[in-house]
Coordinates of C-alpha atoms and ligand atoms in Angstrom, one line a residue:
Chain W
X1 CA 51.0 -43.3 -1.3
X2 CA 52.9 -42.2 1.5
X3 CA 56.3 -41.6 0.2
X4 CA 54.7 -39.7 -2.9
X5 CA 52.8 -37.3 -0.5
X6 CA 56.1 -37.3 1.5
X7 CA 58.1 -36.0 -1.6
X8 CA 55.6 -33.9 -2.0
X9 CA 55.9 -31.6 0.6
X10 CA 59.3 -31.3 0.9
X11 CA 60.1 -30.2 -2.7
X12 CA 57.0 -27.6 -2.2
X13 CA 58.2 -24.7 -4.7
X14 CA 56.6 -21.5 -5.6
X15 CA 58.8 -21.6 -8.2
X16 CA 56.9 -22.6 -10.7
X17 CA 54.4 -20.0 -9.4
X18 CA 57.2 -17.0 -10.5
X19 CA 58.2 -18.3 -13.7
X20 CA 54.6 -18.6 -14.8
X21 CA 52.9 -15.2 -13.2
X22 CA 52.6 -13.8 -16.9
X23 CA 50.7 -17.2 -17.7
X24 CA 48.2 -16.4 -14.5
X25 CA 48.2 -12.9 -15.2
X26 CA 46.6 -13.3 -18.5
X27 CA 44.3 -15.8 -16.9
X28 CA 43.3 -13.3 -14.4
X29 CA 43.0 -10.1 -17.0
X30 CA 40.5 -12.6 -18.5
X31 CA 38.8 -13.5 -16.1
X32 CA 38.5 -9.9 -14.6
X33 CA 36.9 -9.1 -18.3
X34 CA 34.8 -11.5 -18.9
X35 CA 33.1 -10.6 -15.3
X36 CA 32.9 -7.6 -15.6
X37 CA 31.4 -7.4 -19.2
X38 CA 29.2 -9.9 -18.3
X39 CA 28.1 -8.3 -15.6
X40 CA 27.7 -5.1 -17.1
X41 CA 25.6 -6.3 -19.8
X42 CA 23.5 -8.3 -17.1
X43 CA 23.0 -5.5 -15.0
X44 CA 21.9 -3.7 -18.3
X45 CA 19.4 -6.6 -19.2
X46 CA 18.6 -6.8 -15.8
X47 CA 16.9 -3.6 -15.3
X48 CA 14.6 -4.2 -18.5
X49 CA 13.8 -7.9 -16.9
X50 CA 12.4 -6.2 -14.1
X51 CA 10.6 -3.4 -15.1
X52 CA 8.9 -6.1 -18.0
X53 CA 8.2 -8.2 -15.0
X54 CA 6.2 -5.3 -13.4
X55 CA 4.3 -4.2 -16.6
X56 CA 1.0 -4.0 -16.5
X57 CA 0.6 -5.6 -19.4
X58 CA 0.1 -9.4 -18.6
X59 CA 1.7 -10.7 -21.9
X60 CA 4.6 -8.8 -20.8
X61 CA 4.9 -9.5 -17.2
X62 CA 4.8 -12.9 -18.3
X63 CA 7.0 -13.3 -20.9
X64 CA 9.5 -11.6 -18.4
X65 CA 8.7 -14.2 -15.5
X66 CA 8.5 -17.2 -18.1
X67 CA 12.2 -15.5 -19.2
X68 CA 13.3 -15.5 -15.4
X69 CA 12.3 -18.8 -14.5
X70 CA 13.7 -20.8 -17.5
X71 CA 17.1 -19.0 -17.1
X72 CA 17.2 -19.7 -13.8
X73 CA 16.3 -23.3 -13.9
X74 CA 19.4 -24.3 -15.8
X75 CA 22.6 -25.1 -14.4
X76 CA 25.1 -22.7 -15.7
X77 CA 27.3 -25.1 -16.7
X78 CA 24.9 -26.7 -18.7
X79 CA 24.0 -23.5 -19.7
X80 CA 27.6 -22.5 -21.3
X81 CA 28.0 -26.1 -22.9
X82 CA 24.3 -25.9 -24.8
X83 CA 25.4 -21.9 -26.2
X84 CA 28.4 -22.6 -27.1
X85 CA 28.6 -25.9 -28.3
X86 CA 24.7 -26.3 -29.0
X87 CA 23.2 -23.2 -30.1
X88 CA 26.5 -21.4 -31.9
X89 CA 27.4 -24.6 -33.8
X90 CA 24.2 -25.3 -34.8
X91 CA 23.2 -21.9 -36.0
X92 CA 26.6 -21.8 -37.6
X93 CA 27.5 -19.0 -35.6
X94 CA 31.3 -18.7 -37.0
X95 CA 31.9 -15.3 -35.0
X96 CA 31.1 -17.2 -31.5
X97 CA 34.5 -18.0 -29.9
X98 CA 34.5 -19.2 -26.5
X99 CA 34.5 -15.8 -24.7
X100 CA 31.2 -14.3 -26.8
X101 CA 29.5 -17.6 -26.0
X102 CA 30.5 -17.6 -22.5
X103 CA 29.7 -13.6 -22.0
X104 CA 26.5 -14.4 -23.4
X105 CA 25.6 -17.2 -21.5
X106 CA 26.7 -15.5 -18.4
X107 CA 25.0 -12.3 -19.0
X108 CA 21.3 -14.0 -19.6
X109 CA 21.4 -16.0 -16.5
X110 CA 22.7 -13.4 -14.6
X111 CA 19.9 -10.7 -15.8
X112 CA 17.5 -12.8 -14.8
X113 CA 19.1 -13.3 -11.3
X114 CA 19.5 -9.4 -11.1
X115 CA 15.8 -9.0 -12.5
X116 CA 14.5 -10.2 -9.9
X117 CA 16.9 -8.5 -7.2
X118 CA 16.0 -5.0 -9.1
X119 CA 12.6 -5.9 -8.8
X120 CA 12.5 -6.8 -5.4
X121 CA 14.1 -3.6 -4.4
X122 CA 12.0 -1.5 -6.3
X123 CA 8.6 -3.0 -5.0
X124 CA 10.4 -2.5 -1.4
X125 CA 10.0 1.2 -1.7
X126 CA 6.5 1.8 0.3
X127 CA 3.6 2.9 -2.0
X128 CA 3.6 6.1 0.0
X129 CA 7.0 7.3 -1.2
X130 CA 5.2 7.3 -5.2
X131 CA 2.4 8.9 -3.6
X132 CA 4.1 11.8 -1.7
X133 CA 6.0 12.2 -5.0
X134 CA 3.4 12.5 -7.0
X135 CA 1.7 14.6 -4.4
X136 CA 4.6 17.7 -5.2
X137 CA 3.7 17.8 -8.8
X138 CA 6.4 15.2 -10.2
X139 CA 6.0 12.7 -13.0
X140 CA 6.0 9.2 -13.2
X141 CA 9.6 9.4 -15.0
X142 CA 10.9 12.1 -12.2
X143 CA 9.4 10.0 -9.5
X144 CA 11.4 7.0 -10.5
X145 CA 14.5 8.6 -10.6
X146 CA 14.1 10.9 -7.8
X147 CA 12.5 8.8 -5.3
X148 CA 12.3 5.4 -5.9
X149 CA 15.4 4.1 -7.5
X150 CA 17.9 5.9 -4.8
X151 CA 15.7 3.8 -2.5
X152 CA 15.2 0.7 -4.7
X153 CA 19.5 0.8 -5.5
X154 CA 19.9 0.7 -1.3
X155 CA 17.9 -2.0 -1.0
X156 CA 19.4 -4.1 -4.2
X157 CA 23.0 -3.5 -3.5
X158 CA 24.2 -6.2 -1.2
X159 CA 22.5 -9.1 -2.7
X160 CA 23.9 -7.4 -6.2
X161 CA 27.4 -7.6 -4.3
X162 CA 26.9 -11.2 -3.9
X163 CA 25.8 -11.5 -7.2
X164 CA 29.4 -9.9 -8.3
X165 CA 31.4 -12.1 -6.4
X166 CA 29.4 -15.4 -7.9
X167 CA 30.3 -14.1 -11.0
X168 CA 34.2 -13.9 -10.9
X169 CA 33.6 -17.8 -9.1
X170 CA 31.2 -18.8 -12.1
X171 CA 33.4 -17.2 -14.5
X172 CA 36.2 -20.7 -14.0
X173 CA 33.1 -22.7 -16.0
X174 CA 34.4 -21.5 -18.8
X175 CA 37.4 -23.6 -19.0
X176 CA 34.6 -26.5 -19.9
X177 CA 34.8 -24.5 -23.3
X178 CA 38.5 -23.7 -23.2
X179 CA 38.4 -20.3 -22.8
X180 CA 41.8 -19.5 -21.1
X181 CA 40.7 -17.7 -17.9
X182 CA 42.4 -18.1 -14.3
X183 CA 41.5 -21.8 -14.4
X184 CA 41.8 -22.7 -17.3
X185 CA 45.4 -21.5 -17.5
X186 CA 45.9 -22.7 -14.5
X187 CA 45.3 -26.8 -15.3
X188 CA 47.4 -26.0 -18.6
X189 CA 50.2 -25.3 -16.3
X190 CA 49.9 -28.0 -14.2
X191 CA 48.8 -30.8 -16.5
X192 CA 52.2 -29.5 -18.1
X193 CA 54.6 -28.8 -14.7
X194 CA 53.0 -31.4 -12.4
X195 CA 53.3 -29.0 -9.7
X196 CA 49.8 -29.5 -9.2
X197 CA 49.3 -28.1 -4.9
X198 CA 51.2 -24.9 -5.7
X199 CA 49.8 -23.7 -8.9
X200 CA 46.1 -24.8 -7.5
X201 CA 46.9 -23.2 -4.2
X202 CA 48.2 -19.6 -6.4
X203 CA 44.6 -20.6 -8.0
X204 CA 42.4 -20.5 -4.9
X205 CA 44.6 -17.3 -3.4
X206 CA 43.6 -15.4 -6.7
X207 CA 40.3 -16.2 -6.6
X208 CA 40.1 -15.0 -2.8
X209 CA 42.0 -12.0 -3.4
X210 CA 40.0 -11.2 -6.5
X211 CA 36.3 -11.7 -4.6
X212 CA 37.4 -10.1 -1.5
X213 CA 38.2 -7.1 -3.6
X214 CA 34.6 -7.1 -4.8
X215 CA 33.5 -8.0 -1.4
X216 CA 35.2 -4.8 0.1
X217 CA 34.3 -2.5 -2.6
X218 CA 30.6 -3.0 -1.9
X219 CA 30.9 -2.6 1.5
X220 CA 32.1 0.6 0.6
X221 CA 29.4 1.3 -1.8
X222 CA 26.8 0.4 0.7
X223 CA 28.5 2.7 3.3
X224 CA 28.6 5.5 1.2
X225 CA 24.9 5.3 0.8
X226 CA 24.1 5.6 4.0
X227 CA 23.1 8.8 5.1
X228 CA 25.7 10.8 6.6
X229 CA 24.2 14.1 9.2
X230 CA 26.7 16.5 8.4
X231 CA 25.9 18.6 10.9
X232 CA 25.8 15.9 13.7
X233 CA 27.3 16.8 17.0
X234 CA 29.9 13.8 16.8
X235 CA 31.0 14.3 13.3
X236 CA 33.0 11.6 11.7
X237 CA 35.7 12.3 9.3
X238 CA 34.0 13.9 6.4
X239 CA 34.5 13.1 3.0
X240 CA 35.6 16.3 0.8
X241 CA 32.1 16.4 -0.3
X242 CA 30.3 16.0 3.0
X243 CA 32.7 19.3 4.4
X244 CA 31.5 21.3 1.3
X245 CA 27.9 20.4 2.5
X246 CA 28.2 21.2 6.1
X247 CA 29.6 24.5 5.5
X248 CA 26.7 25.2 3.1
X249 CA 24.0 24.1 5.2
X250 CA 26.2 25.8 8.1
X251 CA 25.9 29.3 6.6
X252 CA 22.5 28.6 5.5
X253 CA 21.1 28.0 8.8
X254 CA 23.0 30.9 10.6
X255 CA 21.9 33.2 7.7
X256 CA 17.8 32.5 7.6
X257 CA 17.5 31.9 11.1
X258 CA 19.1 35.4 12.0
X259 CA 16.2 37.0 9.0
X260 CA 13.4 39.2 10.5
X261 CA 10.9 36.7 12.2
X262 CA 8.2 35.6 9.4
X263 CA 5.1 34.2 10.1
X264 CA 6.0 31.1 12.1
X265 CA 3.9 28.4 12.9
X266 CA 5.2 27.1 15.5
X267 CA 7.5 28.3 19.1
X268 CA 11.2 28.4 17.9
X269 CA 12.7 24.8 18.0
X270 CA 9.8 23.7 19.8
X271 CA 11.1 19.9 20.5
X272 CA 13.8 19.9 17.9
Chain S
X1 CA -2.4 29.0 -14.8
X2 CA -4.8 30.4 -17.0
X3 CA -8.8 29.6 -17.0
X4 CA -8.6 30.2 -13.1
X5 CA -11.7 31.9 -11.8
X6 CA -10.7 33.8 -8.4
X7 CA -14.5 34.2 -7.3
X8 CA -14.3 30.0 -7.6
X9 CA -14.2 27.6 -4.7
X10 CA -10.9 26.9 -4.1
X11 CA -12.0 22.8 -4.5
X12 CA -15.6 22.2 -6.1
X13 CA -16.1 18.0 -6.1
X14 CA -19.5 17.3 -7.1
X15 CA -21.4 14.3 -8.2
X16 CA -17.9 12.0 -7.0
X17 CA -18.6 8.3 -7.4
X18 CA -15.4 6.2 -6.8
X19 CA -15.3 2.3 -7.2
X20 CA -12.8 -0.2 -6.4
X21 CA -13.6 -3.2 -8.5
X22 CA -17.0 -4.0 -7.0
X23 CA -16.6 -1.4 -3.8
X24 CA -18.9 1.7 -4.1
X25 CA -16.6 3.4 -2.1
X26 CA -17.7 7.1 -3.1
X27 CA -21.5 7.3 -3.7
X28 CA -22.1 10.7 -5.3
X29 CA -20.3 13.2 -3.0
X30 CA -20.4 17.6 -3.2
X31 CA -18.0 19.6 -1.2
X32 CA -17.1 23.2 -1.7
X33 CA -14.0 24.8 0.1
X34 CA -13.9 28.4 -0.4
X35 CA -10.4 30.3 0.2
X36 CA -9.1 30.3 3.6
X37 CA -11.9 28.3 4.9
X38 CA -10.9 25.3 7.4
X39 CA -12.6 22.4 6.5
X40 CA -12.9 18.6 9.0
X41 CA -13.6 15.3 7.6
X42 CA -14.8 13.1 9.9
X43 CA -16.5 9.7 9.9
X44 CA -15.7 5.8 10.8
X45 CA -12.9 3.8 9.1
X46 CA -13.4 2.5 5.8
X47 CA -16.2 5.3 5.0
X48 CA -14.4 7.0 2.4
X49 CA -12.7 10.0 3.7
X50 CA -9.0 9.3 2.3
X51 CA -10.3 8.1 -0.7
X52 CA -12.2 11.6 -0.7
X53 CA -8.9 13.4 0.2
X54 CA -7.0 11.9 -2.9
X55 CA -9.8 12.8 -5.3
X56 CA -9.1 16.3 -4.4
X57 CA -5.5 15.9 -5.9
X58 CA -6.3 13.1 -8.0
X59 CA -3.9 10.4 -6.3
X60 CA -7.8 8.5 -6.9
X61 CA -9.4 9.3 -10.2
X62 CA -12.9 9.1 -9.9
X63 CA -14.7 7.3 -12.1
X64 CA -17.6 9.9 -12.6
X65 CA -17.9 13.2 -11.1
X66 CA -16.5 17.0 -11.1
X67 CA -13.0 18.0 -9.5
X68 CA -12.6 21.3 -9.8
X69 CA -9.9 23.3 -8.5
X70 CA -10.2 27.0 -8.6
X71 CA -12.4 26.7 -11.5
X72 CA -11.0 23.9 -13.9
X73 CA -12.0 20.9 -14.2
X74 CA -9.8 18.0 -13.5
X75 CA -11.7 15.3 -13.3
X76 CA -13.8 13.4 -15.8
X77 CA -16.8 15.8 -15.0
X78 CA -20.2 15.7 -14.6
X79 CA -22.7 14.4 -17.5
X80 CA -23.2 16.9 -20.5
X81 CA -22.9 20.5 -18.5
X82 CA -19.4 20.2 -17.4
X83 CA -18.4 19.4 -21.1
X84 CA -16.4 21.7 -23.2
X85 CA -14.9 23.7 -19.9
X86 CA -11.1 22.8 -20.0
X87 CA -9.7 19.5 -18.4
X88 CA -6.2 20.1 -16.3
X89 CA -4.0 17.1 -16.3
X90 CA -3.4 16.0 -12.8
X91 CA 0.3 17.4 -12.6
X92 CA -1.2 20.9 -13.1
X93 CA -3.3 20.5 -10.6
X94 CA -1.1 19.5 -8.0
X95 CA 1.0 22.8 -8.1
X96 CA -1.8 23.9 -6.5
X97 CA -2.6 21.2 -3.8
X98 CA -0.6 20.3 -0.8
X99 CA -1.1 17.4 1.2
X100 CA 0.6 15.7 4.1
X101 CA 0.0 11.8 4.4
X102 CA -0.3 10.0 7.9
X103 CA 2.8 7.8 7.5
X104 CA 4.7 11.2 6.7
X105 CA 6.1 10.1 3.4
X106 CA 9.1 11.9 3.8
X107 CA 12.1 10.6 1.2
X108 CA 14.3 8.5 3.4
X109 CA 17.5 9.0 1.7
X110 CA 17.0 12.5 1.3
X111 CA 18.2 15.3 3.8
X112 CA 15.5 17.1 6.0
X113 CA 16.5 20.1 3.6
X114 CA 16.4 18.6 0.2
X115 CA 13.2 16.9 1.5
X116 CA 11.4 20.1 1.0
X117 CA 13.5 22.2 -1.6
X118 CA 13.5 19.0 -3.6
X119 CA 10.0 20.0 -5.6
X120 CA 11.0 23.4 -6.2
X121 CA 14.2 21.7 -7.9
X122 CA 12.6 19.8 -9.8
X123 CA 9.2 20.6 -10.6
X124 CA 9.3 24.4 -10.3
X125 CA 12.6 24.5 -11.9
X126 CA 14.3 27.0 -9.1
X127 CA 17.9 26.9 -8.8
X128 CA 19.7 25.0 -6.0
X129 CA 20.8 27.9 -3.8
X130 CA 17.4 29.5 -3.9
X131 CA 15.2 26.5 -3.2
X132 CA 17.6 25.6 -0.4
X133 CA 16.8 29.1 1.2
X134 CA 12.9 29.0 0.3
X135 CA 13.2 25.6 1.7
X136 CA 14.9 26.7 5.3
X137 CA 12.5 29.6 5.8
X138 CA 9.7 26.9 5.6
X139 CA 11.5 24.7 8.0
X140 CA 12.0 27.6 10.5
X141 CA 8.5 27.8 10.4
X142 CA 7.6 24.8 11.7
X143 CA 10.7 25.1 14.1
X144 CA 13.4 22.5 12.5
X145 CA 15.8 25.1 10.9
X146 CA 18.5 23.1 13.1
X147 CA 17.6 20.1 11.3
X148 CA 18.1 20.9 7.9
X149 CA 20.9 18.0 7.7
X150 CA 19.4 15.4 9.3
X151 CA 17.7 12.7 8.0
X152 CA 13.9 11.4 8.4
X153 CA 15.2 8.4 10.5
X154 CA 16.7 10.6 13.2
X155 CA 13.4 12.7 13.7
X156 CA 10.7 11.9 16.0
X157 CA 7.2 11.7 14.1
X158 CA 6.5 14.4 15.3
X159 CA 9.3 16.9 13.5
X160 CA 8.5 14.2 10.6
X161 CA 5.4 15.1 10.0
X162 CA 6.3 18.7 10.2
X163 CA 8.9 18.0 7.9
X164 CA 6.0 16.9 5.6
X165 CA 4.0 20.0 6.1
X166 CA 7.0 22.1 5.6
X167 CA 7.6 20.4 2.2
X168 CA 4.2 21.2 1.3
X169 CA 4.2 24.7 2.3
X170 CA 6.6 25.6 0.1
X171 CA 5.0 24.9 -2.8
X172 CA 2.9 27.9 -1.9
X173 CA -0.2 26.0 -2.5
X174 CA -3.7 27.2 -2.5
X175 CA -5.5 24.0 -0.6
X176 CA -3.8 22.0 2.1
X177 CA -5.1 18.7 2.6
X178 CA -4.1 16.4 5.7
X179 CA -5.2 13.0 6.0
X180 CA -4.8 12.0 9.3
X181 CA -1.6 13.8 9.8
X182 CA -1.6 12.8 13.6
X183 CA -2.8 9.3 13.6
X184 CA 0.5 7.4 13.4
X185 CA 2.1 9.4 16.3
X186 CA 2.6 8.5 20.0
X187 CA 0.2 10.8 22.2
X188 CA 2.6 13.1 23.7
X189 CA 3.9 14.4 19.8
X190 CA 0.0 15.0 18.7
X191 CA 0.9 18.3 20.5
X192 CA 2.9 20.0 18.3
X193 CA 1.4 18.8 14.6
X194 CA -1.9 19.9 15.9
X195 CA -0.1 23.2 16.9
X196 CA 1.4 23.7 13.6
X197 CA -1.7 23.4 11.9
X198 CA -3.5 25.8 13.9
X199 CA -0.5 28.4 13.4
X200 CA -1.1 27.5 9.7
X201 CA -4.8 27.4 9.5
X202 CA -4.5 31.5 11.6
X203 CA -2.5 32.4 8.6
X204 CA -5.0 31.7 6.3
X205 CA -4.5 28.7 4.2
X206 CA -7.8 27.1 2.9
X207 CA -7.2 23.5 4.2
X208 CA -9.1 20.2 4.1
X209 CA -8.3 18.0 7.3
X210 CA -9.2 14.1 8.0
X211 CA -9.1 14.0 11.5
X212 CA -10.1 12.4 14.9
X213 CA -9.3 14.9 17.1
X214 CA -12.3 16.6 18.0
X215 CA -11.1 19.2 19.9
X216 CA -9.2 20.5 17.0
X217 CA -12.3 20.1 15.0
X218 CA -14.5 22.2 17.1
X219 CA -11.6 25.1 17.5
X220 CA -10.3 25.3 14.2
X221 CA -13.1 24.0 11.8
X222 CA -15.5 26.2 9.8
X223 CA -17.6 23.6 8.0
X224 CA -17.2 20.3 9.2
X225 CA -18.2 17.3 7.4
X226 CA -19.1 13.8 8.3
X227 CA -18.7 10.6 6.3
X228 CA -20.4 7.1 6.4
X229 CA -20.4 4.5 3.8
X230 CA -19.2 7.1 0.8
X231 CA -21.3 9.5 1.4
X232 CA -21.6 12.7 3.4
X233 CA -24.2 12.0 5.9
X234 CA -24.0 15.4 7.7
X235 CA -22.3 18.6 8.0
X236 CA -22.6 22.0 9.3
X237 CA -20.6 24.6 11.6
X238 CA -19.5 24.0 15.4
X239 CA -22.9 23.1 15.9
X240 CA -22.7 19.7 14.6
X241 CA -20.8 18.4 17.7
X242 CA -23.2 19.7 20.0
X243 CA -26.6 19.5 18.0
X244 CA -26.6 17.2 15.4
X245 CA -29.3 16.1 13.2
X246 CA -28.1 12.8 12.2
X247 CA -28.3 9.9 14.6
X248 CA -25.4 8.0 13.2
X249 CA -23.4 11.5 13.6
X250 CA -24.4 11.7 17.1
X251 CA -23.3 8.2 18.0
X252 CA -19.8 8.6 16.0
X253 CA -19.2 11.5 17.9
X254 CA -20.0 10.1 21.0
X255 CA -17.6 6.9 20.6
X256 CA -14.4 9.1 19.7
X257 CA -15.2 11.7 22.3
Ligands
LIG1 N1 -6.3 1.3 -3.2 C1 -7.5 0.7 -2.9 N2 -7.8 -0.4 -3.5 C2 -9.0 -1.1 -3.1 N3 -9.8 -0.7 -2.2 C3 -9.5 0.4 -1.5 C4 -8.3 1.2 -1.8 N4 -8.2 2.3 -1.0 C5 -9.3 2.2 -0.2 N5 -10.1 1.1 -0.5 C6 -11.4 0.8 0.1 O1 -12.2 1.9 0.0 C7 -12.9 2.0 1.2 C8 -12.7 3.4 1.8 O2 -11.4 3.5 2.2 P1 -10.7 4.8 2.8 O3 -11.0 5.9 1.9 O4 -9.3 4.5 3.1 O5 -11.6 5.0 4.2 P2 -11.2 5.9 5.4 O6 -10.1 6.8 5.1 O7 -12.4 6.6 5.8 O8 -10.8 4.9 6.5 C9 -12.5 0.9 2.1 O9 -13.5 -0.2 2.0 C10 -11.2 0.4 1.6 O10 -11.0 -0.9 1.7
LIG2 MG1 -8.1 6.9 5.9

């Protein structure tokens, strides 16, 4: 063993790494599409899993739970293997390659995953917010969009951001199928070049550079939902938007606060 | 707007019966609130009186009974003589009521400012620049024009629930209704809600007001009105808080006092 491990290490090349980037690059333009469509579509699904799973109507509050809970019981894996090699060959589903069965899988498990974190964000808005809303003349449909899915989308989005990054990591099941993504590609190559530590060391770098992308990118989602006072005495650096804001709300304050007093019900600024 | 009656109580509720499942929580209930009249709810917990505040704007349907505002009917109306006046669907009535909750309410991930132009937006339909300036006059009136960028987190409850009264106000409505409005705040901030509904109730405005703070009651309201067990045991002019004829009155008023 020694000597192997030995020989090993000192004929580490990345080599095979540079010869083969357009091999890995198709792997990762796959991969990056298969996630994301999945996604998408889960996302999609998602929303209609968890507004079913609130209805008011039993039947369909539990058709959507029975939905959630069965999806969510299977390993994905297993999950993949029984579409594509289960329910596609058995239906005699000729158009099914690899990729539709694995986008497929991947989106219903993952809709009822997000069903539930849409779910759970919506019924986090406080019963008062649909009542205040209500209370200023707006419709169910207009108090939805107004007032509780802003709220609901704060409250979903970092457990959605985890939810992304499982998905690019879930996406390697497919090679079980032989779909070529990342992985996939990747054992091809070294099944074939035996330079098995580089090209699954390039793997596991990919992988990290791809999730911490997602990673990053919700963290800057989730900052740019938090509020922002424009007119806050120790301003940050404002976004285009955010300057256009404060020198709205700027002039509008210096304009009706220098109007002929109105009826006021309350002492100027009294404990602002 | 049409089928309003100007010589009508501004709110008419008569014959209001409410359950919850099982829980008679309104038991037959009349209240008239004619314009520019101040009118107190008071009463123990769990009698009824928020439930009796939401009728008015229909956040609680009643199962039987009259809601009129201003003349139409909103509710499902009394047996055979309300029927055949028009029934307003609750949205309709609601351009006509405020009301300001006692957890405030305000939208959270909304700017003080487009807390309260955010109706006239998009309910009423007014363009941005104008319910932005409709919406700063109302929060000058109630002192935060210097807030119109923050956000409800960075307010006290105090300029919150001021907030809330401002974003009613600008609705121009013909009732204000406030349940509570200074139950949830620390004692020192009581102060200057309670101010800003005096300054509002001197300008006029017909208002409705659940409240425990009798000293407020006795200055400010005209008829006021107390609640036990769903129904209205008592009411009457400043009189009631001196000379009541209930005993159960006499005792509540005693144990908040
Ligand atoms: N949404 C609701 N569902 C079920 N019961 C309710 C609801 N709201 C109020 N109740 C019940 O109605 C009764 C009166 O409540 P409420 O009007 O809030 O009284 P108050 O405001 O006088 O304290 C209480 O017994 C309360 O438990
Ligand atoms: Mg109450």
């Amino acid at each position: 063993m020694l000597p192997v491990l030995a020989q090993q290490v000192v004929t580490f090349s990345w080599k095979v790494i540079t010869d083969n980037l357009d091999v890995l690059w198709a792997g990762v333009r796959l991969t990056v599409f298969v996630s994301v469509l999945s996604f998408t579509i889960a996302t999609v699904l998602g929303v209609f899993v968890a507004l079913a799973r609130m209805s008011e109507r039993r039947v369909v509050a539990a058709a959507a739970a029975a939905y959630i809970n069965v999806l969510r019981a299977i390993p994905l894996l297993v999950f993949i293997v029984f579409i594509y090699y289960g329910v596609a060959i058995y239906f005699g589903l000729t158009f099914a390659t690899g990729i539709q069965a694995g986008i497929f899988a991947f989106s219903l498990q993952y809709s009822a995953w997000l069903g539930e974190i849409f779910r759970s964000g919506i019924q986090a808005v406080p019963k008062g917010q649909r009542e205040a809303a209500m209370a200023v003349g707006m419709g169910p449909v207009r108090t939805f969009v107004t007032v509780i899915l802003p709220q609901a989308v704060r409250v979903a989005t970092p457990p959605t951001g985890n939810m992304m990054v499982g998905m690019v990591k879930d996406s390697a099941l497919l090679y079980v199928i032989g779909v070529q993504e990342l992985f996939r590609n990747a054992q091809l190559l070294a099944n074939r070049t035996f330079r098995y530590f580089e090209i699954y060391l390039a793997i596991v770098l990919i992988y990290l550079t791809l999730t911490t992308t997602v990673y990053y990118g919700m963290k800057f989602l989730e900052q740019r939902l938090q509020p922002v006072d424009v007119l806050a005495t120790a301003p940050r650096r404002f976004a285009p938007f955010e300057r256009r804001r404060r020198e709205r709300l700027l002039e509008l304050r210096e304009r009706i606060g220098a109007e002929a007093a109105p009826t006021r019900i309350v002492a100027p600024e009294a404990g602002a | 707007m049409t089928g309003q009656d100007a010589t009508a109580p501004v709110v008419r509720l008569q014959g209001i019966n409410k359950w919850f499942d099982d829980n008679h929580v309104l038991r037959g209930v009349d209240l008239a609130v004619s314009r520019g009249e101040h009118v107190v709810v008071f009463g123990p917990s769990g009698s009824g009186k928020s439930t009796l505040l939401r009728t008015i704007n229909l956040l609680e349907e009643p199962q039987k009974g009259s809601v009129a505002i201003l003349g139409v009917e909103y509710g499902p109306g009394l047996d055979g003589e309300i029927a055949g006046r028009r029934r307003g669907d609750a949205r309709e009535l609601r351009q006509h009521v405020g009301m300001v909750f006692q957890q405030f309410n305000l939208f959270p991930h909304m700017t003080v400012l487009d807390n309260v132009a955010i109706a006239l937006r998009r309910v009423r339909g007014v363009d941005r620049a104008e319910a932005e300036e409709r919406a700063a006059r109302q929060l000058r009136r109630v002192g935060l024009l210097q807030k119109v960028s923050a956000f409800p987190a960075q307010l006290s409850g105090g300029q919150q629930q001021r907030v809330a009264i401002a974003r009613a106000l600008v609705l121009d409505p013909d009732v204000m209704l406030f349940d509570e409005p200074t139950s949830a705040l620390d004692p020192e901030l009581v102060g200057e809600v309670l101010g800003a509904m005096r300054d509002l109730a001197e300008t006029g405005m017909t208002m409705v007001v659940v409240t425990h703070e009798m000293g407020f009651a006795r200055e400010v309201g005209d008829l006021n009105v107390f609640m036990d067990e769903g129904v209205i045991v008592e009411q009457g002019g400043r009189e009631i808080f001196t000379e009541s004829r209930e005993a159960r009155t006499r005792d509540f008023i005693k144990a908040v006092l």
